[in-house]
Short mmCIF file of C-alpha atoms in Angstrom, two decimals:
data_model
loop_
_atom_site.label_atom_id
_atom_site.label_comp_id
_atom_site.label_asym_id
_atom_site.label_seq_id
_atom_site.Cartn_x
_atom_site.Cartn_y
_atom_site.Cartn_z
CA UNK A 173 58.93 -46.24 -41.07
CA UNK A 174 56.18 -45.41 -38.72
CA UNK A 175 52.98 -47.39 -38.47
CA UNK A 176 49.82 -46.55 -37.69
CA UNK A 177 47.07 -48.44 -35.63
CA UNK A 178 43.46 -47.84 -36.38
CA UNK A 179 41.82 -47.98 -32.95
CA UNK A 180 38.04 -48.16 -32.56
CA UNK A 181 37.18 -44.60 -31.00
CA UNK A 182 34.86 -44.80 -27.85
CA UNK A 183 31.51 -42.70 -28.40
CA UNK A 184 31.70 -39.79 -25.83
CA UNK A 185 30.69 -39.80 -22.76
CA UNK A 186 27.32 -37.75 -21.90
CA UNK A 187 27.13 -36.46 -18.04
CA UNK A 188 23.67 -35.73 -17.32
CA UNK A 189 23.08 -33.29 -14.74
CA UNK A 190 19.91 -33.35 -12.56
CA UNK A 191 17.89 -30.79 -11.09
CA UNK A 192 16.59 -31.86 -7.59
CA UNK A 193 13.20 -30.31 -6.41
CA UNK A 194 15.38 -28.33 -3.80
CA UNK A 195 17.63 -26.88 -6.80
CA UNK A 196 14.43 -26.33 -8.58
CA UNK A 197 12.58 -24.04 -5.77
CA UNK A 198 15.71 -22.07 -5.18
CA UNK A 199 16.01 -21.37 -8.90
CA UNK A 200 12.29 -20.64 -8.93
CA UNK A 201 12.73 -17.97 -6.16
CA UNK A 202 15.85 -16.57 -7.46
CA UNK A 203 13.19 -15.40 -10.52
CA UNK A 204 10.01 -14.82 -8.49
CA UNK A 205 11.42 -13.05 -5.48
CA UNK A 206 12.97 -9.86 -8.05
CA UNK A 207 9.94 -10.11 -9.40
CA UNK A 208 7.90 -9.38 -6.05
CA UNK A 209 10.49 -6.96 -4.79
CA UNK A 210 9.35 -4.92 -7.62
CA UNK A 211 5.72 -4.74 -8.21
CA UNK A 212 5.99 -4.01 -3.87
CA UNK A 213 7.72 -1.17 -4.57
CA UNK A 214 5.87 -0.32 -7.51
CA UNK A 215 2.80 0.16 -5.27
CA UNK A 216 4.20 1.68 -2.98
CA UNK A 217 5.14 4.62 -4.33
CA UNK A 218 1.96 4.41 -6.79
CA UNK A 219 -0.17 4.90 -3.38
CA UNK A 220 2.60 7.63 -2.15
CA UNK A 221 2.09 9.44 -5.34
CA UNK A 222 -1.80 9.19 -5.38
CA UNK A 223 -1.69 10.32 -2.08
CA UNK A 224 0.33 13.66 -1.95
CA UNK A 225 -1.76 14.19 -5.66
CA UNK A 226 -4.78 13.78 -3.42
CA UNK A 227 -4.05 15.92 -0.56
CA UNK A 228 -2.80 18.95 -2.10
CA UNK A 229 -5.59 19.49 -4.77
CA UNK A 230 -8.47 18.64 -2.04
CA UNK A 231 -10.01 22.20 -0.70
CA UNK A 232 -12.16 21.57 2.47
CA UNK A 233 -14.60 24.18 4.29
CA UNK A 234 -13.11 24.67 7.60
CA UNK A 235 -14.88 25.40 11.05
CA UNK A 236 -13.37 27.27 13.61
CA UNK A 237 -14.29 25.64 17.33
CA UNK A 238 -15.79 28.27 19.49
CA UNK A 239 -15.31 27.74 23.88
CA UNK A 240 -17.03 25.01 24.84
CA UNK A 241 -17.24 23.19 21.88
CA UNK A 242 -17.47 19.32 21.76
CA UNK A 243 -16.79 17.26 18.57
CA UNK A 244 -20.46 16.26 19.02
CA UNK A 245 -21.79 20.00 19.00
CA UNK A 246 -19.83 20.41 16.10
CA UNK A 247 -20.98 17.23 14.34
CA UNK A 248 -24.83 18.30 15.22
CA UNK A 249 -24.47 22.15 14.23
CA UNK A 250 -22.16 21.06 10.70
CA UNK A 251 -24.35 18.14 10.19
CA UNK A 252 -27.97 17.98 11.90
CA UNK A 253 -29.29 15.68 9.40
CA UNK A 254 -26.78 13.11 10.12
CA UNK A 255 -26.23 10.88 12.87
CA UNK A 256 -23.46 13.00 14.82
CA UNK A 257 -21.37 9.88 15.78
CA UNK A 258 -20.87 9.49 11.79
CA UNK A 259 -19.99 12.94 11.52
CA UNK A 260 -17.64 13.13 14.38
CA UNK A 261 -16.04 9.73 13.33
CA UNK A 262 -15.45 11.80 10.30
CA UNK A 263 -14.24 14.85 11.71
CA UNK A 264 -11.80 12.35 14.03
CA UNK A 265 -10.52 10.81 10.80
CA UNK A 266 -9.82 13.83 8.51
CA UNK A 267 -8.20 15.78 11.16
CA UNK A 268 -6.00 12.77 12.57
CA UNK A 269 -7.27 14.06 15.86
CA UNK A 270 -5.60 11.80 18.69
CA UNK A 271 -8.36 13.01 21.51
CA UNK A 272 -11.63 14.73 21.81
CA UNK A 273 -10.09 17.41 23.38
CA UNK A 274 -10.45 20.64 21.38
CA UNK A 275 -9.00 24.56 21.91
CA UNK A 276 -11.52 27.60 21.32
CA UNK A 277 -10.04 29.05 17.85
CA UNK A 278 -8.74 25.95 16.94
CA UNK A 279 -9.84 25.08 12.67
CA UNK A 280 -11.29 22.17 11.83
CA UNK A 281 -11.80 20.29 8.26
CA UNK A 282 -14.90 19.51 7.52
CA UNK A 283 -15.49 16.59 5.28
CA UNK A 284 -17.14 17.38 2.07
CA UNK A 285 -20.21 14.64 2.36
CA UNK A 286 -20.99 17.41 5.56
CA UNK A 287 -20.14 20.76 4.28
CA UNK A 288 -23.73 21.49 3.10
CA UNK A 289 -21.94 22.94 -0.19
#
């Protein structure tokens, strides 16, 4: 014959785990850093798109430089009711001209605040 004992059953034993502020910051970045990776390259090509949309519809009245041209002669003949060191500031920009040094025949954009169009 086999006999049972009735024992009193301990309640279970609950482990309670803890987040430490260090745990919590990782886990934070872990879900802001994706985030931020994202929206970065979001803009970026956003601005790369805007850009080449930008440039390729734009039409600008060109100038050709005649010998002995300076960017200010330019700027005063293009522009002579504007300050020419606005104009050629202008001219500088749209061109991505690294120097003021210019070649007779050479065509320059002319911004469209200038053009007298």
């Amino acid at each position: 014959m086999t006999t049972f004992v009735l024992t009193q059953q301990q309640p279970p034993v609950r482990i309670r785990t803890r987040l430490t502020r260090r745990g919590r910051v990782v886990i934070a970045a872990l879900i802001v850093l994706p985030l931020l990776i994202g929206a970065g390259a979001l803009a970026a090509n956003s601005g790369a798109v805007a850009g080449a949309v930008g440039t390729s519809s734009a039409a600008f009245h060109h100038v050709t430089v005649r010998s002995g041209d300076s960017l200010w002669s330019i700027a005063e003949r293009i522009a002579p009711q504007y300050d020419p060191r606005d104009v050629v500031a202008a001219l500088v920009d749209l061109n991505g001209l690294q120097s003021s040094v210019l070649q007779a025949g050479q065509q320059l954009a002319v911004p469209h605040e200038y053009d007298g169009r």
